[in-house]
Coordinates of C-alpha atoms in Angstrom, one line a residue:
X110 CA -26.4 25.2 -54.7
X111 CA -24.3 26.9 -51.9
X112 CA -23.3 25.1 -48.8
X113 CA -25.5 27.4 -46.7
X114 CA -28.7 26.1 -48.4
X115 CA -28.0 22.4 -49.1
X116 CA -30.8 20.3 -47.6
X117 CA -29.7 17.5 -45.3
X118 CA -32.1 14.6 -44.8
X119 CA -31.7 12.9 -41.5
X120 CA -33.3 9.4 -41.3
X121 CA -34.0 7.8 -38.0
X122 CA -35.1 4.2 -38.1
X123 CA -36.6 3.6 -34.7
X124 CA -36.9 0.1 -33.2
X125 CA -37.6 -0.5 -29.5
X126 CA -35.5 2.5 -28.3
X127 CA -38.2 4.2 -26.2
X128 CA -35.8 5.3 -23.4
X129 CA -33.6 7.0 -25.9
X130 CA -35.6 8.1 -28.9
X131 CA -36.7 11.5 -27.6
X132 CA -33.2 12.6 -26.8
X133 CA -32.1 11.4 -30.2
X134 CA -34.8 13.3 -32.1
X135 CA -34.3 16.5 -30.1
X136 CA -30.6 16.4 -30.8
X137 CA -31.4 16.5 -34.6
X138 CA -34.0 19.3 -34.1
X139 CA -31.5 21.2 -32.1
X140 CA -28.8 21.4 -34.8
X141 CA -27.4 24.8 -35.6
X142 CA -27.6 24.1 -39.3
X143 CA -31.0 25.3 -40.5
X144 CA -31.8 23.3 -43.6
X145 CA -32.7 19.9 -42.2
X146 CA -35.4 17.4 -43.2
X147 CA -36.1 14.9 -40.5
X148 CA -37.7 11.6 -41.4
X149 CA -38.5 9.2 -38.6
X150 CA -39.7 5.7 -39.3
X151 CA -40.8 3.3 -36.6
X152 CA -40.0 -0.2 -37.8
X153 CA -42.5 -2.2 -35.8
X154 CA -41.5 -1.3 -32.2
X155 CA -43.2 -3.2 -29.5
X156 CA -42.5 -0.7 -26.7
X157 CA -44.0 2.8 -26.4
X158 CA -41.7 4.4 -29.0
X159 CA -44.5 5.4 -31.3
X160 CA -46.4 7.3 -28.6
X161 CA -43.2 9.2 -27.6
X162 CA -42.4 10.0 -31.2
X163 CA -46.0 11.2 -31.9
X164 CA -45.9 13.6 -29.0
X165 CA -42.7 15.2 -30.5
X166 CA -44.1 15.2 -34.0
X167 CA -47.2 17.1 -32.8
X168 CA -44.9 19.8 -31.4
X169 CA -42.3 19.9 -34.2
X170 CA -44.0 18.7 -37.3
X171 CA -41.3 16.3 -38.8
X172 CA -42.1 13.5 -41.1
X173 CA -43.1 10.3 -39.2
X174 CA -44.2 7.0 -40.5
X175 CA -45.1 3.7 -38.7
X176 CA -44.6 0.3 -40.4
X177 CA -44.5 -3.4 -39.7
X178 CA -40.9 -4.5 -39.1
X179 CA -38.9 -4.6 -42.4
X180 CA -35.4 -4.3 -41.0
X181 CA -32.9 -1.4 -41.0
X182 CA -31.6 -1.5 -44.6
X183 CA -35.0 -1.8 -46.2
X184 CA -36.3 1.0 -44.0
X185 CA -33.4 3.2 -44.9
X186 CA -33.8 2.6 -48.7
X187 CA -37.5 3.4 -48.5
X188 CA -36.8 6.7 -46.6
X189 CA -34.0 7.7 -48.9
X190 CA -36.2 7.2 -52.0
X191 CA -38.5 10.0 -50.7
X192 CA -35.8 12.1 -49.0
X193 CA -35.4 15.5 -50.7
X194 CA -31.9 16.3 -49.4
X195 CA -28.6 16.0 -51.4
X196 CA -26.9 14.8 -48.2
X197 CA -28.3 11.8 -46.3
X198 CA -27.6 11.1 -42.6
X199 CA -28.8 7.7 -41.3
X200 CA -28.8 8.1 -37.5
X201 CA -29.3 5.5 -34.8
X202 CA -32.4 6.0 -32.7
X203 CA -30.3 5.6 -29.5
X204 CA -27.6 8.1 -30.3
X205 CA -27.1 11.8 -29.9
X206 CA -25.8 14.5 -32.3
X207 CA -23.7 17.4 -31.0
X208 CA -25.3 20.7 -32.0
X209 CA -22.9 21.8 -34.7
X210 CA -22.4 18.4 -36.3
X211 CA -24.4 18.9 -39.5
X212 CA -23.1 22.4 -40.0
X213 CA -19.5 21.2 -39.8
X214 CA -20.0 18.3 -42.2
X215 CA -22.0 20.3 -44.8
X216 CA -19.3 23.0 -44.8
X217 CA -16.6 20.4 -45.2
X218 CA -18.2 18.5 -48.1
X219 CA -19.3 21.6 -50.0
X220 CA -16.3 21.8 -52.4
X221 CA -15.2 18.1 -52.3
X222 CA -17.3 16.1 -54.8
X223 CA -14.8 13.3 -54.5
X224 CA -15.9 12.7 -50.9
X225 CA -18.9 10.3 -50.8
X226 CA -19.0 10.1 -47.1
X227 CA -18.0 12.5 -44.3
X228 CA -17.6 11.2 -40.8
X229 CA -16.0 12.1 -37.5
X230 CA -15.2 11.1 -34.0
X231 CA -17.5 10.0 -31.2
X232 CA -17.9 10.0 -27.5
X233 CA -19.3 6.9 -25.7
X234 CA -22.2 7.2 -23.3
X235 CA -24.0 4.6 -21.3
X236 CA -27.7 3.9 -21.1
X237 CA -28.2 6.8 -18.7
X238 CA -26.3 9.3 -21.0
X239 CA -23.2 9.4 -18.8
X240 CA -19.9 9.7 -20.6
X241 CA -17.5 6.8 -20.4
X242 CA -14.0 7.3 -19.0
X243 CA -11.6 9.3 -21.2
X244 CA -9.5 6.2 -21.8
X245 CA -12.4 4.5 -23.6
X246 CA -13.3 7.3 -25.9
X247 CA -12.5 7.8 -29.6
X248 CA -12.4 11.6 -29.3
X249 CA -8.9 12.2 -30.5
X250 CA -8.5 10.2 -33.7
X251 CA -6.9 12.5 -36.2
X252 CA -8.3 13.4 -39.7
X253 CA -8.0 10.6 -42.2
X254 CA -9.0 10.1 -45.8
X255 CA -9.9 6.5 -46.7
X256 CA -10.2 4.7 -50.0
X257 CA -11.5 1.2 -50.6
X258 CA -8.4 -0.6 -49.5
X259 CA -8.1 1.5 -46.4
X260 CA -11.6 0.4 -45.3
X261 CA -11.4 -3.3 -46.6
X262 CA -8.0 -3.9 -45.0
X263 CA -8.6 -1.7 -41.9
X264 CA -5.5 0.3 -42.6
X265 CA -6.9 3.4 -40.8
X266 CA -9.3 3.8 -37.9
X267 CA -12.9 3.1 -39.0
X268 CA -15.6 5.7 -39.7
X269 CA -18.1 5.5 -36.9
X270 CA -21.6 4.6 -38.2
X271 CA -23.3 7.2 -36.0
X272 CA -21.4 10.1 -37.8
X273 CA -21.9 9.2 -41.4
X274 CA -23.1 11.9 -43.9
X275 CA -23.5 10.4 -47.3
X276 CA -24.0 12.0 -50.7
X277 CA -27.3 10.9 -52.1
X278 CA -25.7 10.9 -55.6
X279 CA -23.2 8.3 -54.3
X280 CA -26.0 6.2 -52.7
X281 CA -27.9 6.2 -56.0
X282 CA -24.8 5.3 -57.9
X283 CA -24.2 2.1 -55.9
X284 CA -27.9 1.2 -55.6
X285 CA -28.4 2.1 -52.0
X286 CA -28.1 -0.2 -49.0
X287 CA -28.1 -3.9 -49.6
X288 CA -31.5 -5.1 -48.2
X289 CA -30.1 -8.6 -47.5
X290 CA -27.3 -7.3 -45.3
X291 CA -28.3 -6.0 -41.9
X292 CA -25.0 -4.5 -40.9
X293 CA -25.4 -1.4 -42.9
X294 CA -22.4 0.8 -42.1
X295 CA -19.5 -1.4 -43.2
X296 CA -21.4 -2.5 -46.3
X297 CA -22.2 1.0 -47.6
X298 CA -18.7 2.3 -46.8
X299 CA -17.2 -0.5 -48.9
X300 CA -19.8 0.0 -51.7
X301 CA -19.2 3.7 -52.0
X302 CA -15.4 3.6 -51.8
X303 CA -15.4 0.7 -54.3
X304 CA -17.3 3.1 -56.6
X305 CA -14.3 5.5 -56.4
X306 CA -15.4 7.9 -53.7
X307 CA -13.4 8.7 -50.5
X308 CA -14.5 8.7 -46.9
X309 CA -13.1 11.7 -45.0
X310 CA -13.2 11.5 -41.3
X311 CA -12.9 14.8 -39.4
X312 CA -10.7 14.8 -36.4
X313 CA -13.4 16.1 -34.0
X314 CA -16.3 14.8 -32.1
X315 CA -19.6 14.9 -33.9
X316 CA -21.9 12.6 -32.0
X317 CA -22.4 10.4 -28.9
X318 CA -22.7 6.7 -29.4
X319 CA -24.8 4.9 -26.7
X320 CA -23.5 1.6 -25.4
X321 CA -26.3 -0.5 -23.8
X322 CA -27.5 -4.1 -23.4
X323 CA -29.1 -4.3 -26.9
X324 CA -26.3 -2.9 -29.1
X325 CA -26.0 -5.0 -32.3
X326 CA -22.2 -5.4 -31.8
X327 CA -22.8 -7.4 -28.7
X328 CA -24.5 -10.2 -30.8
X329 CA -21.3 -11.8 -31.9
X330 CA -22.9 -14.5 -34.1
X331 CA -24.8 -11.8 -36.0
X332 CA -21.8 -9.5 -36.3
X333 CA -19.5 -12.3 -37.5
X334 CA -21.9 -13.7 -40.1
X335 CA -22.7 -10.2 -41.4
X336 CA -19.1 -9.1 -41.8
X337 CA -18.1 -12.4 -43.4
X338 CA -20.9 -12.0 -45.9
X339 CA -19.9 -8.5 -46.7
X340 CA -16.2 -9.5 -47.2
X341 CA -17.3 -12.3 -49.5
X342 CA -18.7 -9.7 -51.9
X343 CA -15.1 -8.7 -52.6
X344 CA -13.6 -12.2 -52.7
X345 CA -11.7 -11.3 -55.9
X346 CA -9.6 -8.8 -53.9
X347 CA -6.0 -10.1 -53.7
X348 CA -6.0 -9.6 -49.9
X349 CA -9.4 -11.2 -49.3
X350 CA -8.1 -14.4 -47.6
X351 CA -5.8 -12.3 -45.4
X352 CA -8.7 -10.0 -44.4
X353 CA -11.1 -12.8 -43.8
X354 CA -8.6 -14.9 -41.7
X355 CA -7.5 -11.9 -39.7
X356 CA -11.1 -11.1 -38.8
X357 CA -11.8 -14.7 -37.8
X358 CA -8.7 -14.7 -35.6
X359 CA -9.8 -11.4 -33.9
X360 CA -13.3 -12.7 -33.3
X361 CA -12.0 -16.1 -32.0
X362 CA -9.9 -14.2 -29.5
X363 CA -12.9 -12.1 -28.4
X364 CA -15.2 -15.1 -28.1
X365 CA -12.7 -17.6 -26.6
X366 CA -13.7 -16.9 -23.0
X367 CA -17.2 -15.6 -23.7
X368 CA -18.9 -18.0 -26.0
X369 CA -16.8 -21.2 -26.3
X370 CA -19.1 -23.0 -28.7
X371 CA -18.9 -20.1 -31.1
X372 CA -15.1 -19.8 -30.5
X373 CA -14.6 -23.5 -31.5
X374 CA -16.7 -22.9 -34.7
X375 CA -14.5 -19.9 -35.6
X376 CA -11.2 -21.8 -34.9
X377 CA -12.3 -24.6 -37.3
X378 CA -12.5 -22.0 -40.1
X379 CA -8.9 -20.7 -39.6
X380 CA -6.3 -22.8 -41.4
X381 CA -3.4 -23.9 -39.1
X382 CA -0.8 -22.2 -41.3
X383 CA -2.8 -18.9 -40.9
X384 CA -2.8 -18.9 -37.1
X385 CA -1.6 -15.6 -35.7
X386 CA -0.6 -14.4 -32.2
X387 CA -4.3 -13.6 -31.7
X388 CA -5.2 -17.2 -32.6
X389 CA -2.7 -18.6 -30.0
X390 CA -3.9 -16.1 -27.4
X391 CA -7.5 -17.2 -28.0
X392 CA -6.5 -20.8 -27.7
X393 CA -5.0 -20.1 -24.3
X394 CA -8.1 -18.3 -23.2
X395 CA -10.4 -21.0 -24.6
X396 CA -8.8 -23.8 -22.4
X397 CA -7.2 -22.0 -19.5
X398 CA -9.3 -18.9 -18.6
X399 CA -12.6 -18.7 -16.7
X400 CA -15.7 -18.0 -18.7
X401 CA -16.8 -14.4 -18.7
X402 CA -20.4 -13.5 -18.1
X403 CA -22.4 -11.0 -20.1

């Protein structure tokens, strides 16, 4: 099948993002690439997301299902099973695609079967859709190809979740998303690169990531437990202890003047002989810096 006719299945799992869901859906419907299947699943929202989505569905006719809450990874797996596209794009219901995003990724992946995931750079927007200052953007990260060790050991800048385009063949090869792991992007990137595929990240902006009060990354306890669980799947890797300890030190530093109870729990998991500069900096913050709010 030629690149010009490959079907792309975009899956939006919507959950309590009523203020953002319409802009998100319209950004998919407004893509310059013509062969797009849009599947929207509301995963038990308690706000007025369903009503907003139904109004758009009546106008544009995309696939829309409503279900009781099952969680993101289970919702994605269910939608992927019925998706018709060879290329799968899981997309956050609070984010925004730039108009030529899908066209650029489809063209790039057309002759590269070794690439399981194509990604790109992002711009950051706030809850009102306003761009963050240039100094806080990830606009200018250059192209990089990543294998498993690059992702696991963070040797190169990460592939932003909101820009992932994944071969359905690769997803099927690794058994899809792990339904027991809620932090889906890191887990699937590791699974697919572990299976021998590459992640290629284009050095251009493809999407806008919205930062707001309910972003998952702000729940430190959730992020830490999820990432440690993902790393543990590869505990036979020779650098596993290094990767795990480095992550614990980074999160200890981040939490040291934000959530001191959590910081102490993290510190207890870092062997003294593995303490790094970040560990010592976190220790200074823990005992000598004022507690940050928010």
